Tab-separated table of C-alpha atoms and ligand atoms in Angstrom:
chain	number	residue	atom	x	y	z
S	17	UNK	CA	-6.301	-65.299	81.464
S	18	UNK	CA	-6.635	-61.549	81.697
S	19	UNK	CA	-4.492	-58.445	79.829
S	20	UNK	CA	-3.374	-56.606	82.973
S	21	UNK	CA	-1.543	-53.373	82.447
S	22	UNK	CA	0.727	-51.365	85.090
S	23	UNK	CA	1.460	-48.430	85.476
S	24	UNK	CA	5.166	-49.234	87.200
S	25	UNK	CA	6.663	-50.836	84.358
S	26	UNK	CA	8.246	-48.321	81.992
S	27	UNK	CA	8.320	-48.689	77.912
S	28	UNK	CA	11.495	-48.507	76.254
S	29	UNK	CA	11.589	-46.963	72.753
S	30	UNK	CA	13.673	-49.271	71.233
S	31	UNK	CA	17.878	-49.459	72.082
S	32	UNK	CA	18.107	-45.353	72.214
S	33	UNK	CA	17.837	-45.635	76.159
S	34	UNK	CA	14.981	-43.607	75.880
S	35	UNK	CA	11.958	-44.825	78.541
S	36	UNK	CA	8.384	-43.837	78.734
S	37	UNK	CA	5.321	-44.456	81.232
S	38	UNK	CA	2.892	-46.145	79.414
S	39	UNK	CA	0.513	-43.421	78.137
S	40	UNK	CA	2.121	-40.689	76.513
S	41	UNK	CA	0.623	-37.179	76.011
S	42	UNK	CA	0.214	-35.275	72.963
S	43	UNK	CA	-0.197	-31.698	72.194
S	44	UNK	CA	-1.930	-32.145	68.221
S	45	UNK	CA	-4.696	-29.528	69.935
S	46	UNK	CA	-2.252	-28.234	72.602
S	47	UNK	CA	-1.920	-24.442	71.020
S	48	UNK	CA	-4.578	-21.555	72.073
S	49	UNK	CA	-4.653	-22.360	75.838
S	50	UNK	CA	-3.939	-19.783	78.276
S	51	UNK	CA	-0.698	-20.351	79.660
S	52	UNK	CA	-1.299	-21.302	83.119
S	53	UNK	CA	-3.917	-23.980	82.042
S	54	UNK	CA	-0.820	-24.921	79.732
S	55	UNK	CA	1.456	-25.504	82.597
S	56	UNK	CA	-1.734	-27.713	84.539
S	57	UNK	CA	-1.705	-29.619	81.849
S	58	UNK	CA	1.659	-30.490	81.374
S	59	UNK	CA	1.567	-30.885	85.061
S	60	UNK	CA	-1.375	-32.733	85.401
S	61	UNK	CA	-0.124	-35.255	82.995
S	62	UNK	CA	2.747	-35.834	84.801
S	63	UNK	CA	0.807	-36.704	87.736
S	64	UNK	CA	-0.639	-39.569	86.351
S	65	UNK	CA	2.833	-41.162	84.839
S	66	UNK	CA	2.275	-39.600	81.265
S	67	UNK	CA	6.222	-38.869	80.631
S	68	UNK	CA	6.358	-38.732	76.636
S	69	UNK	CA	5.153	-35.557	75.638
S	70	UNK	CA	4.832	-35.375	71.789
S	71	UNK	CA	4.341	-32.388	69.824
S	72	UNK	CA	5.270	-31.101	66.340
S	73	UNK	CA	6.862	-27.372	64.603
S	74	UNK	CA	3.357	-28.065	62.579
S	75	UNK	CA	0.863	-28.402	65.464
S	76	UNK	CA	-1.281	-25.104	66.191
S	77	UNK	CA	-0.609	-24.109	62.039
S	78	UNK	CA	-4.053	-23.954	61.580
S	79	UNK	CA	-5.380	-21.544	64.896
S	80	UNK	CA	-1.917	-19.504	65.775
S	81	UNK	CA	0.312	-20.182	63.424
S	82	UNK	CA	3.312	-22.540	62.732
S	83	UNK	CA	5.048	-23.658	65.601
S	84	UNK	CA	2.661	-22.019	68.266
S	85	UNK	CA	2.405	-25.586	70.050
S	86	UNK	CA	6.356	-25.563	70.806
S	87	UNK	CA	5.958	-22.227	71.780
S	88	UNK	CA	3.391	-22.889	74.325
S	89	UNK	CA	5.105	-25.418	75.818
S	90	UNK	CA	8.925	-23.437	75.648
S	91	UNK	CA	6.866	-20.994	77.516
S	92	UNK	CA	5.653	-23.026	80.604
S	93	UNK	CA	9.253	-25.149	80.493
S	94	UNK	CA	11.351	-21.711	81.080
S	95	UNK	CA	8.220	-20.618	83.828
S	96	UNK	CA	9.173	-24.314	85.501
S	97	UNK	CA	12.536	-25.330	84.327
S	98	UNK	CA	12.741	-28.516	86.285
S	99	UNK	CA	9.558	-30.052	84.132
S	100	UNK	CA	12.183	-30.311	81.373
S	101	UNK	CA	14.045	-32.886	83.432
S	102	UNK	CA	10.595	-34.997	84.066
S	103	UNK	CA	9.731	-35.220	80.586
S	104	UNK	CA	10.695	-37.196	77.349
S	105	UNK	CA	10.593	-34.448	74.641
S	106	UNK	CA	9.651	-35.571	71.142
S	107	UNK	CA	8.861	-33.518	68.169
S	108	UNK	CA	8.207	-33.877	64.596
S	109	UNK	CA	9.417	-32.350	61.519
S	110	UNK	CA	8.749	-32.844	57.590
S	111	UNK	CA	5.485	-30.810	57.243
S	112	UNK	CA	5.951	-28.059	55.702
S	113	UNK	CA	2.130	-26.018	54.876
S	114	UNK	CA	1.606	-25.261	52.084
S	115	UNK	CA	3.494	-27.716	50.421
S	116	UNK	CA	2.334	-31.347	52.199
S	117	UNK	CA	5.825	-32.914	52.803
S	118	UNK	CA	9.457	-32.057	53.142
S	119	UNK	CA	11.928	-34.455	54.845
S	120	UNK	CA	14.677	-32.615	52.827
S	121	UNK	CA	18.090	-32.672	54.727
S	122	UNK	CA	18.455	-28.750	54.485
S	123	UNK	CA	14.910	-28.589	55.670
S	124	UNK	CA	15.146	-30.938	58.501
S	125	UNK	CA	17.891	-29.380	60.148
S	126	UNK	CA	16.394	-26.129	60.003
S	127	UNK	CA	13.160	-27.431	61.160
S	128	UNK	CA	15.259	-29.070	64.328
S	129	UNK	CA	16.903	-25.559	65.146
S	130	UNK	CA	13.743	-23.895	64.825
S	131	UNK	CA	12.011	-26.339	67.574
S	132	UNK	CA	15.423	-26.291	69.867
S	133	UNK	CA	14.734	-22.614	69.928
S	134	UNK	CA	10.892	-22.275	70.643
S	135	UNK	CA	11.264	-25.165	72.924
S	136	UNK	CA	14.209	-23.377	74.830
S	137	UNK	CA	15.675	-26.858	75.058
S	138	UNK	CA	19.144	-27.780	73.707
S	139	UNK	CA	18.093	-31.253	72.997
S	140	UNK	CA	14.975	-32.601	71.439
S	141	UNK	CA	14.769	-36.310	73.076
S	142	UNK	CA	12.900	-37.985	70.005
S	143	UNK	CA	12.839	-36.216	66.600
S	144	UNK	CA	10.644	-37.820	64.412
S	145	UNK	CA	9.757	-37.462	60.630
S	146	UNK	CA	5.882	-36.199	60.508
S	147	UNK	CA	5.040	-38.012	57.540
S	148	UNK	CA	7.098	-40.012	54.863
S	149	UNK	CA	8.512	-37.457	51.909
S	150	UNK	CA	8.222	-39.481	48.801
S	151	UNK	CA	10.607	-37.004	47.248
S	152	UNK	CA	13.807	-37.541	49.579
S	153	UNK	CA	15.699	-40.628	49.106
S	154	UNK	CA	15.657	-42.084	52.777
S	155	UNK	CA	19.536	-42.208	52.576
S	156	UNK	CA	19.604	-38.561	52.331
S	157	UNK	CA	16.942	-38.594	55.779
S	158	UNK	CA	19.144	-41.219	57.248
S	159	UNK	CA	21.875	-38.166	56.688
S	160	UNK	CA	20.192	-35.700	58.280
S	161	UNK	CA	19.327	-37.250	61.303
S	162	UNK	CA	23.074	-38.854	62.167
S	163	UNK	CA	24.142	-35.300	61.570
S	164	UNK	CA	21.834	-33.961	64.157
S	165	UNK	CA	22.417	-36.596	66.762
S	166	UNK	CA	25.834	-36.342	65.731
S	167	UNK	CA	25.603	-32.711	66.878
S	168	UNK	CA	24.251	-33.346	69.991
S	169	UNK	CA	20.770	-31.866	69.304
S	170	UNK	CA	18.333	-34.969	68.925
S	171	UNK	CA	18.892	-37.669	71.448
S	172	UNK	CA	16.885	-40.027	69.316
S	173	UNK	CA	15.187	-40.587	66.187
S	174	UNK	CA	11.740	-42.167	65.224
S	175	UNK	CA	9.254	-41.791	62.599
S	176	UNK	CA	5.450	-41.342	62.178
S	177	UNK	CA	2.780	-42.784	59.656
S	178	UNK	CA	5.550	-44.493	58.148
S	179	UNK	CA	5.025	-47.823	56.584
S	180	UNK	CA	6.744	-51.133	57.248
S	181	UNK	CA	8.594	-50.867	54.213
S	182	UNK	CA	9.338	-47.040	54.383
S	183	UNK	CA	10.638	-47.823	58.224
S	184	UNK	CA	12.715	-50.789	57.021
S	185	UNK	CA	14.566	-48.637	54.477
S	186	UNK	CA	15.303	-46.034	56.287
S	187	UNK	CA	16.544	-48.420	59.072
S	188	UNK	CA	19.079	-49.884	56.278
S	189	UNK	CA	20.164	-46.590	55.438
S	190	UNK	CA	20.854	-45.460	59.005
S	191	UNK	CA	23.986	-45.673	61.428
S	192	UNK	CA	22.286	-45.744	64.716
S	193	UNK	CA	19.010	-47.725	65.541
S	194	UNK	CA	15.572	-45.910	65.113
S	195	UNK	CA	13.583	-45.575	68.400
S	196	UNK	CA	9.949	-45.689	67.582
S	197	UNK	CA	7.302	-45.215	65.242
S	198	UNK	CA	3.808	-43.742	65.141
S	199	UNK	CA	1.019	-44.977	63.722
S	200	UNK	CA	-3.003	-44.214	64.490
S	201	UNK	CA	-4.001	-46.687	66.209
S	202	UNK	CA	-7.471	-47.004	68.666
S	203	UNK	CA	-10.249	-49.630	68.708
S	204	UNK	CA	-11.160	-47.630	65.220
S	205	UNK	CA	-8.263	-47.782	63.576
S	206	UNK	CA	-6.933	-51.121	63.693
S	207	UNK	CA	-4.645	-50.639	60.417
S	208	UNK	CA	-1.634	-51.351	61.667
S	209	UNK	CA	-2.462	-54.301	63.637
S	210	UNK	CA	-1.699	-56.686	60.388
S	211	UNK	CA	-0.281	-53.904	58.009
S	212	UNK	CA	3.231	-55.430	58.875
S	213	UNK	CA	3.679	-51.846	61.137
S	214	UNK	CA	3.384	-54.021	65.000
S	215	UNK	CA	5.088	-56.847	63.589
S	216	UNK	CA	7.962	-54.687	62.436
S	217	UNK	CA	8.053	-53.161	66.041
S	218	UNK	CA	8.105	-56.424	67.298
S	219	UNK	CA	10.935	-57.938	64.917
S	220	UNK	CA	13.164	-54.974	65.673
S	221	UNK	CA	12.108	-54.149	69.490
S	222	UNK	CA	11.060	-50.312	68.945
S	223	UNK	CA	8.867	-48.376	70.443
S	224	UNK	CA	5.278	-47.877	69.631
S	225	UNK	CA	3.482	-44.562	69.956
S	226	UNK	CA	-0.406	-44.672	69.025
S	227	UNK	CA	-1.737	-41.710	67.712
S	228	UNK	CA	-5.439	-40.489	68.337
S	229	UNK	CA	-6.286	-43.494	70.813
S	230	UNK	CA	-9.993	-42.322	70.796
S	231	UNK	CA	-10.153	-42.046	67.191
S	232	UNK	CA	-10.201	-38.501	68.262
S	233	UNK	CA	-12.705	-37.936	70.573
S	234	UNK	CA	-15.113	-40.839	68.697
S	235	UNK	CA	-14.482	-43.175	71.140
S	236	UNK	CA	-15.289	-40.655	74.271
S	237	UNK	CA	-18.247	-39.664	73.547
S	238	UNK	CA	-21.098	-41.247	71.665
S	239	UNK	CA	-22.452	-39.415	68.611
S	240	UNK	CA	-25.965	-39.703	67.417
S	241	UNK	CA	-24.854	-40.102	64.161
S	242	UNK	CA	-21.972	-42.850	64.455
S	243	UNK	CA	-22.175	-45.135	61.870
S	244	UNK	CA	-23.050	-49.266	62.615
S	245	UNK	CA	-19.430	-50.058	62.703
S	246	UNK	CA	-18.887	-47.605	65.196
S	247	UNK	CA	-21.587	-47.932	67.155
S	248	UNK	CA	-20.506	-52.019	67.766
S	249	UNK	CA	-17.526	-50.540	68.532
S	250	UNK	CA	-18.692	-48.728	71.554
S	251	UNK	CA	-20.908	-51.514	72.157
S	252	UNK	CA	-17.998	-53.653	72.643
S	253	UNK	CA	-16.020	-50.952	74.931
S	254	UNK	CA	-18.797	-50.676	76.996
S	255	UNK	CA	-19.611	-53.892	77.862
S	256	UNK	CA	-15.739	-53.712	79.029
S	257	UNK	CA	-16.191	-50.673	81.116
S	258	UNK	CA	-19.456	-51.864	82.936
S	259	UNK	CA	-18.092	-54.960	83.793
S	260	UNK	CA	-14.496	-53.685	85.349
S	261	UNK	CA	-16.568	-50.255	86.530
S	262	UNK	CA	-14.328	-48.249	84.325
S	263	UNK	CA	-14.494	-45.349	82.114
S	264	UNK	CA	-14.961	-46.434	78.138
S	265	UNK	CA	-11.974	-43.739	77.319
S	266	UNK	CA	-9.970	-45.598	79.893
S	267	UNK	CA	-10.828	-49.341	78.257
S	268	UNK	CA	-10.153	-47.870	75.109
S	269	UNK	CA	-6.377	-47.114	75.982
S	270	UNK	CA	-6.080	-50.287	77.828
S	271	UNK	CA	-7.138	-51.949	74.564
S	272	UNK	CA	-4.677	-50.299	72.791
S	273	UNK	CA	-1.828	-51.241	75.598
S	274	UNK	CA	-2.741	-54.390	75.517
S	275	UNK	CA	-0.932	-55.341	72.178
S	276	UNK	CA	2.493	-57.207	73.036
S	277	UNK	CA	4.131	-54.292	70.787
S	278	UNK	CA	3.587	-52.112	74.285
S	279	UNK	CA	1.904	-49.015	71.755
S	280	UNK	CA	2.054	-45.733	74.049
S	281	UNK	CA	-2.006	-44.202	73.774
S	282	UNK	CA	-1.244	-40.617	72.943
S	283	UNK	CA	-3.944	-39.075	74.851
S	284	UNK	CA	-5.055	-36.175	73.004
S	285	UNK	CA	-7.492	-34.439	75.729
S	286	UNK	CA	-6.953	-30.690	76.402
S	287	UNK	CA	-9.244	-31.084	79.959
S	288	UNK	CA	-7.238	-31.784	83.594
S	289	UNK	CA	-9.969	-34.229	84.377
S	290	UNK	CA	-10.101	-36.182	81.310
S	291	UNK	CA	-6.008	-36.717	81.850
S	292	UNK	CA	-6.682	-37.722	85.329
S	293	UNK	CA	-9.076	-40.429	84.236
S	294	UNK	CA	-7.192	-42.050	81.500
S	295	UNK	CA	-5.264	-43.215	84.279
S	296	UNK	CA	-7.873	-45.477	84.965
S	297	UNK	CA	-6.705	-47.944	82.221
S	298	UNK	CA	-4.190	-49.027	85.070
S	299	UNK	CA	-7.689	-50.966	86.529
S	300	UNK	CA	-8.555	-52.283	83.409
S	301	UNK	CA	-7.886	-55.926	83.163
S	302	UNK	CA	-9.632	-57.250	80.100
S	303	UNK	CA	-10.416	-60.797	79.559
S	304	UNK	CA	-9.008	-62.286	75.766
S	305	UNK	CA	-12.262	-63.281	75.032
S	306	UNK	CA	-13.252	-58.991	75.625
S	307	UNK	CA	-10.194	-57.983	73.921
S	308	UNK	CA	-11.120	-60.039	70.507
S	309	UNK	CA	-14.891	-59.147	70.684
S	310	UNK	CA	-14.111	-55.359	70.394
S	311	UNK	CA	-11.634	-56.265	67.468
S	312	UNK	CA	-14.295	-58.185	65.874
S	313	UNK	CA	-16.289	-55.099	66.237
S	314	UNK	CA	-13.525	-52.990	64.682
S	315	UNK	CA	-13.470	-55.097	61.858
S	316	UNK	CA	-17.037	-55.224	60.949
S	317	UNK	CA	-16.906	-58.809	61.066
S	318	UNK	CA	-16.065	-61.759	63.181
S	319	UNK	CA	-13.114	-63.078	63.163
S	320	UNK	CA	-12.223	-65.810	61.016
N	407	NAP	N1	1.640	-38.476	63.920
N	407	NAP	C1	0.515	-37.970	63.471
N	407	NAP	O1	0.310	-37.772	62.267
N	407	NAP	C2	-0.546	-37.638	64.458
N	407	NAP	C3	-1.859	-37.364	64.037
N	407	NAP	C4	-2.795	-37.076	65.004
N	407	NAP	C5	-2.448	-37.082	66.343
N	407	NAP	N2	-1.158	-37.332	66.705
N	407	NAP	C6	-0.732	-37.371	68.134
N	407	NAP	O2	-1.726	-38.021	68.904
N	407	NAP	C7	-2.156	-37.128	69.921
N	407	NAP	C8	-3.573	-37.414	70.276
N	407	NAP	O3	-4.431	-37.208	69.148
N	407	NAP	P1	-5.951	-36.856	69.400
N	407	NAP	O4	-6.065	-35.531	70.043
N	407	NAP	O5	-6.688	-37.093	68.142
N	407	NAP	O6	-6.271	-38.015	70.494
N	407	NAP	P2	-7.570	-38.670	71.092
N	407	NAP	O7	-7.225	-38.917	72.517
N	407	NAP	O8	-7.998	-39.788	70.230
N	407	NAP	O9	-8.693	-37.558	70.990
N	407	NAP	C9	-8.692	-36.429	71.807
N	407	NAP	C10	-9.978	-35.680	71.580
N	407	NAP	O10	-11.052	-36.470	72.102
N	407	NAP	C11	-11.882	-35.635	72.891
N	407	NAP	N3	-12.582	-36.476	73.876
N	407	NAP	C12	-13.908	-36.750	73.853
N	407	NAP	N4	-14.262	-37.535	74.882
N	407	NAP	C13	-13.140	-37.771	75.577
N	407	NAP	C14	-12.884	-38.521	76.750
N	407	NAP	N5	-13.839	-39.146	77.409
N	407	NAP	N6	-11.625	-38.592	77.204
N	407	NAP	C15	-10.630	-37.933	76.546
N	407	NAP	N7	-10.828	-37.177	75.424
N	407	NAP	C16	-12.072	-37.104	74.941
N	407	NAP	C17	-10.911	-34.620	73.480
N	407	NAP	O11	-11.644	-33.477	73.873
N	407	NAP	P3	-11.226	-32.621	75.188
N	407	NAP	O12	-9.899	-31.994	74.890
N	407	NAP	O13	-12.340	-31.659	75.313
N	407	NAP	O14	-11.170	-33.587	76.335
N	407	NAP	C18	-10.011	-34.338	72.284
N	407	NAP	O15	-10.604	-33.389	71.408
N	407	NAP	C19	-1.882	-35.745	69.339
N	407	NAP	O16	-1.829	-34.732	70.306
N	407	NAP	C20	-0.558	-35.975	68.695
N	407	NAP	O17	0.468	-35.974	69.664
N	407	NAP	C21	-0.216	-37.621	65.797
């Protein structure tokens, strides 16, 4: 039996009516680029069937400044206007530099106007919380977000390196389903595979969206100085990729795909090719046996 993925058969994100291809594209390193390489990108990731485009008010904080990633990309959806239409829009909220997290309701709803207006959008599709606030009761989260769907300005709502338990609570507090949730998840970060995160995916039907399917970039290219773990790792991909004459970056978003929870890779690559090739994990059918030898690898040790 082999783990055959298609590109035809759209991912839901849970009941919001919300549906994705199955590799999403994310815009963590998105800020910075010329503008018309901006627009290729966006473009070129359409292309390939990439319709979840995730971003966050936080991403580009570091190189141009808070909310330069929803700029960039408010700036090549009012140069094309109809790419709006093609794409699922999500965003995040709740970081708040210099302080680490806010999921306040005040703050949330100003964080959700401030994206509406960089993104020149007047709804986000999925708003998601960045990272759970320990501070904010989840009923008072729950709040915020019915008042902004209420309001017509999210369609949907989903949170990101939230735990099981965080995601249940929330879910009890809430009047409308969640959509999705985000956790990292690639061949080196296997964490949420039997942290209860999947399985709660699974129980409740939402949507999965794996952050940093490469690990990064680790899994692209091969460092000299990857540790023993990670080299097995690539080992494993590879052996994958020779055998179905595929790229390792593309085996290691089939691997991800694979996983009856239906995670959505992330890709995180800022290069036209690189986004064309992913697609190549649409060729990748991987044996069980394959599948369990790279998780093996993952974990260090064989399975039990
Ligand atoms: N929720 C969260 O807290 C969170 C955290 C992190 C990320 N994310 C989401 O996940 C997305 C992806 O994260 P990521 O950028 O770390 O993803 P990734 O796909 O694991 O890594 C992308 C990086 O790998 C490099 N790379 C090296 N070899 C590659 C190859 N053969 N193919 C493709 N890329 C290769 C890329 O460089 P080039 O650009 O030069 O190709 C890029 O720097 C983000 O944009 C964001 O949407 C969410």
């Amino acid at each position: 039996m082999s783990l055959a993925l298609s590109a035809a058969v759209p991912v839901p994100l849970g009941d919001s009516g919300l549906v994705v291809g199955p590799i999403g594209w994310g815009m963590w390193r998105f800020a910075g680029t010329e503008r018309p390489r901006a627009r290729l990108l966006v473009e070129t990731a359409l292309e390939i069937g990439c319709t979840l485009f995730d971003t966050a008010d936080v991403y580009g904080h570091d190189a141009d400044g808070f909310g330069a990633a929803e700029q960039l990309l408010g700036a090549v959806l009012r140069e094309v206007p109809s790419l709006r239409e093609r794409m699922v829009l999500a965003t995040k909220a709740g970081v708040r530099p210099p302080v680490p997290y806010d999921s306040s309701a005040e703050y949330l709803q100003r964080c959700c106007e401030d994206s509406l207006r960089r993104l020149g959008v007047e709804r986000i599709d999925l708003f998601q919380i960045h990272r759970p606030d320990l501070l904010a009761h989840p009923a008072e989260v729950a709040r915020a977000l019915e008042r902004l769907r209420g309001a017509g300005k999210i369609r949907a709502a989903g949170v990101s390196n939230y735990s099981a338990g965080q995601t249940e609570t929330l879910t009890t507090h809430l009047a409308f389903p969640l959509a999705s949730l985000q956790p990292e998840l690639s061949a080196l970060a296997i964490e949420a595979l039997s942290d209860g995160v999947l399985d709660l995916a699974l129980r409740r039907g939402l949507g999965v969206l794996a952050w940093s399917p490469l690990a990064g970039g680790r899994l692209g290219t091969t460092a000299s100085a990857a540790a023993a773990r990670e080299r097995r790792v690539l080992a494993a991909l590879d052996a994958v990729a020779r055998r179905t004459e595929r790229l390792r970056a593309a085996v290691a978003c089939a691997w991800v795909m694979a996983h009856p929870a239906r995670p959505v890779p992330l890709l995180g690559t800022q290069s036209p090719a690189r986004i064309r090739e992913a697609a190549q994990a649409f060729e990748v059918s991987m044996t069980r046996a394959e599948w369990y030898d790279i998780l093996a690898a993952a974990r260090g040790e064989p399975l039990p």
